Amino acid sequence: MTHDTDADVCVIGAGIAGVTTAYLLAMEGRSVVLIDDGTPGCGQTGVTTAHLSAEIDDGYTEIVRLHGVDGARLACDSHQAAITRIETICTQEGIDADFHRVSGYLFLSPEHGEQILHEEMAAAQRAGLEVEQLRHAPVNGFNSGPCLHFPRQGQFHPLKYLNGLIEAFTRSGGRVYGGVRATTVTGGKLALVETAPGPRIRSTAVVVATNVPFVDVFAIHTKQAPYYTYVIGARIPPDAVTPALYWDTHDPYHYVRVQRTSNAALGGDNDDVVDVLIVGGEDHKTAQASDTEERFGALEQWMRERFPSAAAVEFRWSGQVMETQDGLGFIGRNPLDADNVYVATGDSGMGMTHGTIAGMLICDLIQGRNNPWAELYDPSRIRVGAAGEFLKENLNVAAQYTSYITPGEVSSLDEITPATGAIVREGARKVAVFRDEAGEIHKVSAVCTHLGCIVGWNKAASTWDCPCHGSRFDAYGRVLNGPASKDLEKIASHSEDRANEHVQK
Ligand SMILES: Cc1cc2nc3c(=O)[nH]c(=O)nc-3n(C[C@H](O)[C@H](O)[C@H](O)COP(=O)(O)OP(=O)(O)OC[C@H]3O[C@@H](n4cnc5c(N)ncnc54)[C@H](O)[C@@H]3O)c2cc1C
Ligand code: FES
C-alpha cells in the first residue's frame, strides 16, 4: 500500500473475524479494504485447533445463568448458524477446507460426577441444542465413559478456509494489504485509519478485527482476560480414533480432535493417508506461568492415558484466547466511540464461530439491518451475574503492578541463553532483554505500552506477553497484538559489560 485510499469499509485484521466480515460485505457490493499488520492468518487463526461447536465452552448452565434462557437460545442459534455459514461458503465458493460435520462429545474429568452432565444437558436443551447423554461415546480408540453427545458439530482447516475466502473476496473487487499496521482510527462521518507505513484509509465504516482491539483503552479490556493455551499433535494409525470433537469437564478443559492429512503434507515422501491426533489444554493466565515444558509434558501424559494409539509427539504450538466475563464474544459498535467504528473481540476459546458471527452481525449493522444477536453480543453490555468474574480478573490485573518492585529474573545477562529472554532490573526500571541466536543482546522497556503492566517472556512462542489485557510483542518489542498500539520502548544499547554492571537480582 503506497497511497491514501478510499473505501466504503476498512477492515483491520485478516484473521477469521476480519476476513469473514470483509468477504460478506464485498458480497453485498460494498467496496472494502482489508489490512493486516502481517499476513492473513498470522494471528490466532493460524494456531487454532478449529473445533466448530455450538456447545459454548463455558457450558449452557453458565450461559443460562448469565444471559437467561432467551439469551442462551440466541447464543445457540448464532453458533449453529456460524457453522452452517462456514459450510455454505465452502460449498458456494468451492473452498476445499476439509470441512466435515462431526459429533461432539463432552466427557467427565475424574474429579466430576455425572450430575454435571445432567445439568449441562438440561441447560443445553433449554437453549435449543440437540444433545443426548450416553454411557460411552460410540467411537474407536477412546473410552470416554459417561458423556454428552452433540450431533452435527464441525471441523475444518482454518487456513485453507481463510485463503479461499480471501480469493473470493478479491474476485469481488476487495483489496487486501499485508504488512500494514493501523495505528489510529478516528470515527465520524468520514472515518480515518492511519497506518504505520503512512498511507491513510478513508471510509464510511471501520471494523477493528485485530483479535484484541487497540482502539479502546478501558471499556472492553476490563471485561475480558487473556489466557494462554498449549497444543500437541501425534500421528495415530488411520481410523484408530473416530474423527469427532472431544473435550472434558476439567477446568481448564482438554480438547481433542483428529486431522486427516497426507504424509507429504507433513514433509514425508509419499501421499499415504495420515491421521494426526490434536490435543490441547493446560491453559493459564497469559504471562503468569513459565513452566512451558511441564505443561507440554502434562498434556502428553494426559493424551497417553486416554489415547494409547498415539505415536511420539511431533508437533507443539500454543496461543492466546480472550476469555470474557460472561462467556460470549464482544461484537458490534466500539463502546464510547463514533457509531461507525465496530469491534470483534472476546473469542472465549470459540473464535472460529465467534469470528463468523462477527462477520454476519457486523455486516448487518453496517448494512442497516436488524440482527437478533446484536444485543447479546453488544460490546457495551454488562451482565449483573458476571460481577464476580469481573472482580476476580481485575484484582488479578491490579496484582500484576506489584511486578514493578520485584527483583529481576536473572542476576547477569550471561544467564540468558541464545534465543531466550528474561526480565532484568536496571536500577529502578525493569528491562526486557532478548539474546538472539547470534548472541547479541536486545533491550526494550518491560513496561507494556497499554497501561503499564510488566511483560513476561513466553518461552513457547518467543514473545513478550503482558499479563493484564492481552498485548503481545515480538522478541524485539514490536507489538503483535493489542490493546497496545505502540512497540515496547527501545533502550539504547550499551555494551554488554556495561549493561551487566546495572543488572540487579
Ligand atoms: C491454540 C488455540 C486453539 C484454539 N482452538 C479453537 C477451536 O478449537 N475453536 C475455536 O472456535 N476457536 C479456537 N481458538 C480461538 C480462535 O483461534 C481465535 O479466537 C480466532 O482465531 C481469532 O480470530 P480473529 O480474527 O479474532 O484474530 P486473529 O486471527 O488473531 O487475527 C487478527 C489479525 O489482526 C492483525 N492485527 C493486529 N493488530 C493489527 C493492527 N494494529 N493493524 C493491522 N493488523 C493488525 C494480526 O496480524 C492478525 O492477523 C483457539 C485459539 C488458540 C490459540
Ligand atoms: S495489555 Fe494492558 S497493560 Fe499490557
Coordinates of C-alpha atoms and ligand atoms in Angstrom, one line a residue:
M1 CA 0.0 0.0 0.0
T2 CA 1.7 3.2 -1.2
H3 CA -1.0 5.8 -1.4
D4 CA -4.0 7.1 0.6
T5 CA -7.2 5.3 -0.5
D6 CA -11.0 5.4 0.0
A7 CA -13.4 2.6 0.5
D8 CA -16.9 2.0 1.9
V9 CA -15.5 0.0 4.7
C10 CA -12.0 -0.5 6.1
V11 CA -11.5 -3.8 7.9
I12 CA -8.4 -4.0 10.2
G13 CA -7.1 -7.6 10.8
A14 CA -7.1 -10.5 8.5
G15 CA -8.0 -13.4 10.9
I16 CA -11.2 -15.2 10.6
A17 CA -13.3 -12.3 12.0
G18 CA -11.9 -9.7 9.7
V19 CA -11.8 -11.8 6.6
T20 CA -15.3 -13.1 7.1
T21 CA -16.6 -9.5 7.6
A22 CA -14.7 -8.2 4.6
Y23 CA -15.9 -11.1 2.4
L24 CA -19.6 -10.8 3.4
L25 CA -19.6 -7.0 2.8
A26 CA -17.9 -7.4 -0.6
M27 CA -20.6 -10.0 -1.5
E28 CA -23.1 -7.2 -0.9
G29 CA -21.4 -4.9 -3.3
R30 CA -19.5 -2.8 -0.8
S31 CA -16.0 -1.6 -1.6
V32 CA -13.8 -3.0 1.2
V33 CA -10.1 -2.5 2.1
L34 CA -8.7 -5.2 4.3
I35 CA -5.3 -4.5 6.0
D36 CA -3.2 -6.7 8.3
D37 CA 0.0 -5.9 10.1
G38 CA 1.4 -9.3 9.0
T39 CA -0.1 -11.7 6.5
P40 CA -3.7 -13.1 6.6
G41 CA -3.9 -15.9 9.2
C42 CA -0.7 -14.9 11.0
G43 CA -2.6 -14.2 14.3
Q44 CA -4.5 -16.7 16.4
T45 CA -6.4 -18.1 13.4
G46 CA -3.1 -19.6 12.3
V47 CA -2.7 -21.6 15.5
T48 CA -6.3 -22.6 16.2
T49 CA -7.4 -26.2 16.6
A50 CA -10.6 -25.3 14.7
H51 CA -13.3 -27.1 16.6
L52 CA -16.6 -25.8 15.3
S53 CA -19.1 -26.2 18.2
A54 CA -22.4 -24.7 19.2
E55 CA -22.0 -26.1 22.7
I56 CA -20.5 -23.0 24.3
D57 CA -17.1 -23.6 26.0
D58 CA -18.3 -22.2 29.4
G59 CA -21.4 -24.5 29.2
Y60 CA -25.0 -23.6 28.8
T61 CA -25.5 -24.0 32.6
E62 CA -23.4 -20.8 32.9
I63 CA -24.8 -19.1 29.8
V64 CA -28.4 -19.5 31.0
R65 CA -27.4 -18.1 34.5
L66 CA -25.7 -15.1 32.9
H67 CA -27.9 -14.4 29.9
G68 CA -31.2 -16.0 30.7
V69 CA -32.9 -18.7 28.6
D70 CA -33.7 -16.2 25.8
G71 CA -30.0 -15.2 25.6
A72 CA -28.9 -18.8 25.7
R73 CA -31.2 -19.6 22.8
L74 CA -29.8 -16.7 20.8
A75 CA -26.3 -17.8 21.6
C76 CA -27.0 -21.4 20.5
D77 CA -28.8 -20.1 17.3
S78 CA -25.8 -17.9 16.4
H79 CA -23.2 -20.6 16.8
Q80 CA -25.2 -23.1 14.9
A81 CA -25.7 -20.5 12.2
A82 CA -22.0 -19.8 12.1
I83 CA -21.1 -23.5 11.5
T84 CA -23.8 -23.6 8.7
R85 CA -22.4 -20.4 7.2
I86 CA -18.9 -21.8 7.0
E87 CA -20.3 -25.0 5.4
T88 CA -22.3 -23.0 2.9
I89 CA -19.4 -20.7 2.0
C90 CA -17.2 -23.7 1.4
T91 CA -19.8 -25.1 -1.0
Q92 CA -20.6 -21.9 -2.8
E93 CA -17.1 -20.7 -3.3
G94 CA -15.7 -24.2 -3.9
I95 CA -13.3 -24.0 -1.0
D96 CA -11.7 -27.3 -0.1
A97 CA -11.1 -26.6 3.5
D98 CA -11.6 -30.2 4.8
F99 CA -14.9 -29.2 6.3
H100 CA -16.7 -32.1 8.0
R101 CA -19.7 -32.4 10.2
V102 CA -18.7 -34.4 13.2
S103 CA -20.1 -35.3 16.6
G104 CA -19.0 -33.5 19.7
Y105 CA -18.5 -35.4 23.0
L106 CA -18.2 -33.8 26.4
F107 CA -16.9 -36.3 28.8
L108 CA -16.2 -36.4 32.5
S109 CA -12.9 -35.4 34.1
P110 CA -12.1 -37.8 37.0
E111 CA -12.9 -35.2 39.7
H112 CA -16.5 -34.8 38.4
G113 CA -19.6 -36.9 38.9
E114 CA -22.4 -37.4 36.3
Q115 CA -24.5 -34.7 37.9
I116 CA -22.5 -32.1 36.0
L117 CA -23.6 -33.8 32.7
H118 CA -27.3 -34.0 33.7
E119 CA -27.3 -30.2 34.5
E120 CA -25.5 -29.3 31.3
M121 CA -27.8 -31.4 29.2
A122 CA -30.8 -29.8 30.7
A123 CA -29.4 -26.3 30.1
A124 CA -28.3 -27.1 26.5
Q125 CA -31.8 -28.4 25.8
R126 CA -33.3 -25.2 27.1
A127 CA -31.0 -23.3 24.8
G128 CA -32.4 -25.4 21.9
L129 CA -29.3 -27.5 21.2
E130 CA -29.7 -31.2 20.3
V131 CA -28.0 -33.3 22.9
E132 CA -28.2 -36.7 24.5
Q133 CA -26.4 -38.5 27.4
L134 CA -24.6 -41.7 26.6
R135 CA -22.9 -44.3 28.8
H136 CA -20.0 -44.3 26.3
A137 CA -19.2 -42.4 23.1
P138 CA -19.6 -45.0 20.3
V139 CA -16.2 -44.3 18.9
N140 CA -12.9 -46.1 18.1
G141 CA -9.8 -45.6 20.2
F142 CA -11.2 -43.8 23.1
N143 CA -13.1 -44.9 26.2
S144 CA -15.0 -41.8 27.1
G145 CA -17.1 -43.1 29.9
P146 CA -20.4 -41.2 30.5
C147 CA -20.6 -38.2 28.1
L148 CA -22.9 -35.8 26.4
H149 CA -23.3 -36.2 22.6
F150 CA -23.8 -33.1 20.4
P151 CA -24.5 -34.3 16.8
R152 CA -23.6 -32.3 13.7
Q153 CA -20.8 -30.1 15.0
G154 CA -17.9 -29.4 12.7
Q155 CA -14.2 -29.2 12.0
F156 CA -12.2 -27.7 9.1
H157 CA -8.8 -26.5 8.1
P158 CA -8.8 -22.8 9.1
L159 CA -6.0 -21.5 6.8
K160 CA -7.4 -23.3 3.7
Y161 CA -10.7 -21.7 4.5
L162 CA -9.2 -18.3 5.1
N163 CA -7.2 -18.4 1.8
G164 CA -10.3 -19.5 -0.1
L165 CA -12.3 -16.6 1.5
I166 CA -9.6 -14.1 0.5
E167 CA -9.6 -15.4 -3.1
A168 CA -13.4 -15.0 -3.2
F169 CA -13.1 -11.5 -1.6
T170 CA -10.5 -10.3 -4.1
R171 CA -12.5 -11.8 -7.0
S172 CA -15.4 -9.5 -5.9
G173 CA -13.1 -6.4 -6.0
G174 CA -11.9 -6.5 -2.4
R175 CA -8.5 -5.1 -1.7
V176 CA -6.1 -6.8 0.7
Y177 CA -2.8 -5.2 2.0
G178 CA -0.4 -7.1 4.2
G179 CA 2.4 -5.6 6.3
V180 CA 0.2 -2.5 7.1
R181 CA -0.3 -1.7 10.7
A182 CA -3.2 0.5 11.7
T183 CA -2.1 3.0 14.3
T184 CA -5.1 5.1 14.9
V185 CA -8.8 5.1 14.0
T186 CA -10.9 8.2 14.0
G187 CA -14.6 7.6 13.6
G188 CA -17.1 10.1 12.3
K189 CA -18.9 10.8 9.1
L190 CA -15.8 10.0 7.1
A191 CA -13.7 7.7 9.3
L192 CA -9.9 7.8 9.0
V193 CA -7.5 4.9 9.6
E194 CA -3.9 5.9 9.9
T195 CA -1.2 3.4 9.3
A196 CA 2.4 2.9 10.3
P197 CA 3.7 2.9 6.7
G198 CA 2.0 6.3 6.2
P199 CA -0.9 5.9 3.7
R200 CA -4.4 6.6 5.2
I201 CA -7.7 5.0 4.5
R202 CA -10.9 7.0 4.4
S203 CA -14.2 5.1 4.7
T204 CA -17.7 5.3 6.0
A205 CA -17.2 2.5 8.5
V206 CA -14.2 0.8 10.2
V207 CA -14.1 -2.7 11.6
V208 CA -11.4 -3.4 14.1
A209 CA -10.9 -7.2 14.0
T210 CA -7.4 -7.3 15.5
N211 CA -8.3 -10.1 17.9
V212 CA -7.9 -7.6 20.8
P213 CA -8.9 -4.0 19.8
F214 CA -6.2 -1.3 20.0
V215 CA -8.9 1.5 19.7
D216 CA -10.3 1.1 23.3
V217 CA -8.3 1.8 26.4
F218 CA -10.6 0.5 29.2
A219 CA -14.2 -0.3 28.3
I220 CA -13.7 -3.7 26.8
H221 CA -10.4 -4.6 28.4
T222 CA -11.7 -4.7 32.0
K223 CA -14.3 -7.2 30.8
Q224 CA -12.1 -9.8 29.2
A225 CA -8.9 -11.6 30.2
P226 CA -6.0 -13.2 28.3
Y227 CA -5.3 -16.9 28.7
Y228 CA -2.6 -19.0 27.1
T229 CA -3.2 -22.5 25.8
Y230 CA -1.0 -25.3 24.6
V231 CA -1.4 -27.9 21.8
I232 CA 0.4 -31.1 20.8
G233 CA 0.0 -33.3 17.8
A234 CA 0.9 -37.0 17.3
R235 CA 0.3 -39.5 14.5
I236 CA -2.2 -42.3 15.1
P237 CA -2.9 -45.2 12.7
P238 CA -5.6 -44.3 10.2
D239 CA -9.1 -44.7 11.7
A240 CA -7.6 -45.6 15.1
V241 CA -9.6 -42.8 16.7
T242 CA -13.0 -41.8 15.3
P243 CA -13.0 -38.2 13.9
A244 CA -15.0 -36.1 16.4
L245 CA -14.6 -33.2 18.8
Y246 CA -13.8 -34.4 22.3
W247 CA -13.4 -32.2 25.4
D248 CA -13.7 -32.8 29.1
T249 CA -15.2 -31.1 32.2
H250 CA -11.8 -30.3 33.7
D251 CA -11.0 -26.6 34.4
P252 CA -9.1 -25.8 32.2
Y253 CA -10.6 -28.3 29.9
H254 CA -8.7 -30.6 27.5
Y255 CA -9.8 -30.6 23.8
V256 CA -9.1 -33.2 21.2
R257 CA -9.8 -33.9 17.5
V258 CA -8.4 -35.8 14.6
Q259 CA -7.0 -34.2 11.4
R260 CA -6.6 -36.4 8.4
T261 CA -3.8 -35.3 6.0
S262 CA -1.2 -36.8 3.8
N263 CA 2.3 -37.9 4.7
A264 CA 3.6 -35.5 2.0
A265 CA 1.8 -32.6 3.7
L266 CA 3.9 -33.4 6.8
G267 CA 7.1 -33.4 4.9
G268 CA 7.1 -37.1 4.1
D269 CA 8.0 -38.7 0.7
N270 CA 4.6 -40.3 -0.2
D271 CA 0.9 -39.4 -0.2
D272 CA -0.1 -42.1 2.3
V273 CA -3.1 -41.0 4.5
V274 CA -2.0 -39.9 7.9
D275 CA -4.3 -39.1 10.9
V276 CA -3.0 -36.7 13.5
L277 CA -4.4 -36.5 17.0
I278 CA -4.5 -32.9 18.1
V279 CA -4.7 -32.4 21.9
G280 CA -4.9 -29.0 23.7
G281 CA -5.3 -27.7 27.2
E282 CA -3.1 -26.7 30.2
D283 CA -4.3 -23.1 29.9
H284 CA -3.2 -20.4 32.3
K285 CA -3.4 -16.6 32.6
T286 CA -1.1 -15.2 30.0
A287 CA 2.4 -14.5 31.3
Q288 CA 1.5 -15.9 34.7
A289 CA 3.3 -19.2 34.3
S290 CA 6.7 -20.1 32.9
D291 CA 6.6 -23.9 33.2
T292 CA 6.2 -24.4 29.4
E293 CA 7.9 -27.8 29.3
E294 CA 5.9 -29.1 32.3
R295 CA 2.6 -28.1 30.6
F296 CA 3.5 -29.8 27.3
G297 CA 4.6 -32.8 29.3
A298 CA 1.3 -32.9 31.3
L299 CA -0.6 -32.7 28.0
E300 CA 1.3 -35.6 26.6
Q301 CA 0.8 -37.7 29.7
W302 CA -3.0 -36.9 29.6
M303 CA -3.1 -37.9 25.9
R304 CA -1.2 -41.2 26.5
E305 CA -3.5 -42.3 29.3
R306 CA -6.6 -41.8 27.1
F307 CA -5.4 -42.4 23.5
P308 CA -2.8 -45.2 23.7
S309 CA -2.5 -45.4 19.9
A310 CA -0.8 -42.0 19.7
A311 CA 2.8 -42.1 18.4
A312 CA 5.6 -39.7 19.5
V313 CA 4.6 -36.1 19.8
E314 CA 5.7 -34.4 16.5
F315 CA 4.0 -31.0 16.8
R316 CA 3.8 -28.5 19.5
W317 CA 2.4 -25.0 19.5
S318 CA 0.5 -22.5 21.6
G319 CA -1.6 -19.3 21.5
Q320 CA -3.8 -16.9 23.3
V321 CA -7.5 -16.8 23.9
M322 CA -9.5 -14.0 25.3
E323 CA -12.0 -15.0 28.0
T324 CA -14.9 -12.6 28.5
Q325 CA -16.5 -12.3 31.9
D326 CA -19.8 -13.7 30.6
G327 CA -18.7 -16.4 28.2
L328 CA -19.7 -14.7 24.9
G329 CA -17.8 -12.5 22.4
F330 CA -17.9 -8.7 22.2
I331 CA -19.1 -7.9 18.7
G332 CA -20.6 -4.6 17.5
R333 CA -20.1 -0.9 17.9
N334 CA -17.0 0.1 19.8
P335 CA -18.1 1.5 23.2
L336 CA -17.5 5.2 23.8
D337 CA -16.6 5.7 20.1
A338 CA -18.3 7.1 16.9
D339 CA -21.2 5.0 15.6
N340 CA -19.3 3.8 12.6
V341 CA -16.4 2.0 14.4
Y342 CA -17.0 -1.7 15.1
V343 CA -15.1 -4.3 17.0
A344 CA -14.9 -8.1 17.2
T345 CA -13.1 -9.5 20.2
G346 CA -13.5 -11.8 23.2
D347 CA -13.4 -15.2 21.4
S348 CA -13.8 -17.1 24.7
G349 CA -12.0 -20.0 23.1
M350 CA -14.6 -20.2 20.3
G351 CA -13.1 -17.7 17.8
M352 CA -14.0 -19.8 14.7
T353 CA -17.7 -19.4 15.4
H354 CA -17.5 -16.1 17.2
G355 CA -15.4 -14.7 14.2
T356 CA -18.0 -15.9 11.8
I357 CA -20.8 -14.5 13.9
A358 CA -18.8 -11.2 13.8
G359 CA -18.8 -11.3 10.0
M360 CA -22.6 -11.8 9.9
L361 CA -23.6 -9.4 12.7
I362 CA -21.3 -6.5 11.7
C363 CA -22.3 -6.9 8.1
D364 CA -25.9 -6.5 9.1
L365 CA -25.1 -3.5 11.3
I366 CA -23.2 -1.7 8.5
Q367 CA -25.9 -2.5 6.0
G368 CA -28.5 -1.0 8.4
R369 CA -30.4 -4.3 9.0
N370 CA -31.7 -5.5 12.4
N371 CA -29.9 -8.5 13.7
P372 CA -31.4 -10.6 16.6
W373 CA -28.0 -11.2 18.1
A374 CA -27.0 -7.6 18.3
E375 CA -27.9 -7.0 22.0
L376 CA -26.5 -10.3 23.1
Y377 CA -23.0 -9.5 21.7
D378 CA -23.1 -5.7 22.3
P379 CA -19.6 -4.8 23.5
S380 CA -21.1 -2.2 25.9
R381 CA -23.2 -4.9 27.8
I382 CA -22.9 -5.5 31.5
R383 CA -24.4 -8.7 32.9
V384 CA -25.0 -8.5 36.6
G385 CA -24.3 -12.2 37.2
A386 CA -20.7 -11.6 35.8
A387 CA -19.7 -9.2 38.6
G388 CA -17.8 -11.9 40.5
E389 CA -15.7 -12.8 37.4
F390 CA -15.2 -9.1 36.7
L391 CA -13.8 -8.5 40.2
K392 CA -11.6 -11.6 40.2
E393 CA -10.0 -10.8 36.9
N394 CA -9.5 -7.1 37.7
L395 CA -8.0 -7.9 41.1
N396 CA -5.6 -10.2 39.3
V397 CA -4.7 -7.3 36.9
A398 CA -4.1 -4.9 39.9
A399 CA -1.8 -7.5 41.5
Q400 CA 0.4 -7.5 38.3
Y401 CA 1.5 -4.0 39.1
T402 CA 3.5 -5.3 42.1
S403 CA 6.0 -6.6 39.5
Y404 CA 7.5 -3.1 39.5
I405 CA 9.1 -3.8 42.9
T406 CA 10.1 -7.4 42.5
P407 CA 13.6 -8.4 41.5
G408 CA 14.7 -9.3 38.0
E409 CA 14.7 -12.9 36.8
V410 CA 18.4 -13.1 36.3
S411 CA 21.4 -11.5 38.0
S412 CA 23.6 -11.5 35.0
L413 CA 23.0 -11.2 31.3
D414 CA 25.3 -14.2 30.9
E415 CA 22.4 -16.3 32.3
I416 CA 20.3 -15.5 29.2
T417 CA 20.9 -18.2 26.7
P418 CA 20.7 -17.6 22.9
A419 CA 17.1 -17.3 21.6
T420 CA 15.7 -16.6 25.0
G421 CA 14.6 -13.6 27.0
A422 CA 14.4 -12.5 30.6
I423 CA 13.4 -9.5 32.7
V424 CA 16.2 -7.8 34.4
R425 CA 16.3 -4.9 36.8
E426 CA 18.4 -1.9 35.9
G427 CA 18.2 0.5 38.9
A428 CA 14.6 1.5 39.3
R429 CA 13.4 0.1 35.9
K430 CA 12.6 -3.3 34.5
V431 CA 14.1 -4.2 31.2
A432 CA 13.1 -7.0 28.8
V433 CA 16.3 -8.5 27.5
F434 CA 16.4 -10.8 24.5
R435 CA 19.6 -12.6 23.4
D436 CA 19.3 -13.6 19.7
E437 CA 20.7 -16.7 18.1
A438 CA 23.9 -15.0 17.3
G439 CA 24.3 -14.0 21.0
E440 CA 23.6 -10.3 20.5
I441 CA 21.6 -8.6 23.3
H442 CA 18.4 -6.5 22.5
K443 CA 16.8 -4.5 25.3
V444 CA 13.5 -2.8 25.5
S445 CA 11.5 -1.4 28.4
A446 CA 9.5 -4.2 30.1
V447 CA 6.6 -1.7 30.7
C448 CA 3.6 -2.6 28.5
T449 CA 2.6 0.4 26.3
H450 CA -1.1 -0.2 27.0
L451 CA -1.5 0.5 30.7
G452 CA 1.9 -0.2 32.1
C453 CA 2.0 -3.8 33.4
I454 CA 5.3 -5.6 33.3
V455 CA 5.6 -8.0 30.4
G456 CA 7.0 -11.6 30.7
W457 CA 9.0 -13.8 28.4
N458 CA 6.9 -16.5 26.7
K459 CA 9.2 -19.5 26.1
A460 CA 6.7 -21.3 23.9
A461 CA 6.3 -18.5 21.3
S462 CA 9.4 -16.3 21.9
T463 CA 7.3 -13.3 22.6
W464 CA 6.9 -10.7 25.4
D465 CA 3.4 -11.1 26.7
C466 CA 1.5 -8.8 29.0
P467 CA -0.3 -10.5 31.9
C468 CA -3.0 -7.8 32.1
H469 CA -5.1 -7.4 28.9
G470 CA -3.5 -9.5 26.1
S471 CA -0.9 -7.3 24.5
R472 CA 1.9 -9.3 22.9
F473 CA 5.2 -8.1 21.5
D474 CA 7.9 -10.0 19.4
A475 CA 11.3 -10.6 20.9
Y476 CA 12.5 -7.2 19.8
G477 CA 9.5 -5.4 21.3
R478 CA 7.4 -4.9 18.2
V479 CA 3.7 -5.0 19.0
L480 CA 1.9 -8.1 17.7
N481 CA -1.4 -7.9 19.5
G482 CA -3.5 -5.2 21.0
P483 CA -4.7 -3.5 23.1
A484 CA -1.2 -1.9 23.0
S485 CA -0.7 0.0 19.8
K486 CA 2.9 1.0 20.3
D487 CA 6.1 -1.1 20.4
L488 CA 7.9 -1.5 23.7
E489 CA 10.2 1.4 24.2
K490 CA 13.7 0.7 22.9
I491 CA 16.6 1.1 25.3
A492 CA 19.8 2.5 23.9
S493 CA 22.2 -0.4 23.7
H494 CA 25.2 -0.2 25.9
S495 CA 28.0 -2.7 25.6
E496 CA 27.0 -5.9 27.3
D497 CA 29.7 -5.5 30.0
R498 CA 28.3 -2.1 30.9
A499 CA 24.8 -3.4 31.0
N500 CA 25.9 -6.2 33.3
E501 CA 27.0 -3.7 35.8
H502 CA 23.5 -2.4 36.2
V503 CA 21.7 -5.7 36.5
Q504 CA 20.5 -6.3 40.0
K505 CA 18.9 -9.6 41.0
Ligands
LIG1 C1 -4.2 -22.9 20.5 C2 -5.6 -22.4 20.2 C3 -6.6 -23.2 19.9 C4 -7.9 -22.7 19.6 N1 -8.9 -23.6 19.3 C5 -10.1 -23.1 18.9 C6 -11.1 -24.0 18.5 O1 -10.9 -25.2 18.5 N2 -12.3 -23.5 18.1 C7 -12.5 -22.2 18.0 O2 -13.6 -21.7 17.7 N3 -11.5 -21.3 18.4 C8 -10.4 -21.7 18.9 N4 -9.4 -20.9 19.2 C9 -9.7 -19.4 19.2 C10 -9.5 -18.9 17.8 O3 -8.4 -19.5 17.1 C11 -9.3 -17.4 17.8 O4 -10.3 -16.8 18.6 C12 -9.5 -16.8 16.4 O5 -8.6 -17.4 15.5 C13 -9.4 -15.3 16.5 O6 -9.6 -14.8 15.2 P1 -9.5 -13.2 15.0 O7 -9.8 -13.0 13.6 O8 -10.3 -12.6 16.0 O9 -8.0 -12.8 15.4 P2 -6.6 -13.2 14.7 O10 -6.7 -14.5 13.9 O11 -5.6 -13.1 15.7 O12 -6.4 -12.1 13.6 C14 -6.2 -10.8 14.0 C15 -5.3 -10.2 12.9 O13 -5.1 -8.8 13.2 C16 -3.8 -8.4 12.8 N5 -3.5 -7.1 13.5 C17 -3.4 -7.0 14.9 N6 -3.2 -5.7 15.2 C18 -3.2 -5.0 14.0 C19 -3.1 -3.6 13.6 N7 -2.9 -2.7 14.5 N8 -3.1 -3.3 12.3 C20 -3.3 -4.3 11.3 N9 -3.5 -5.6 11.6 C21 -3.4 -5.9 12.9 C22 -3.0 -9.5 13.2 O14 -1.8 -9.5 12.4 C23 -3.9 -10.7 12.9 O15 -3.6 -11.3 11.6 C24 -8.1 -21.3 19.6 C25 -7.1 -20.5 19.9 C26 -5.8 -21.0 20.1 C27 -4.7 -20.0 20.4
FES2 S1 -2.2 -5.2 27.9 FE1 -3.0 -3.7 29.3 S2 -1.2 -3.2 30.4 FE2 -0.5 -4.6 29.0

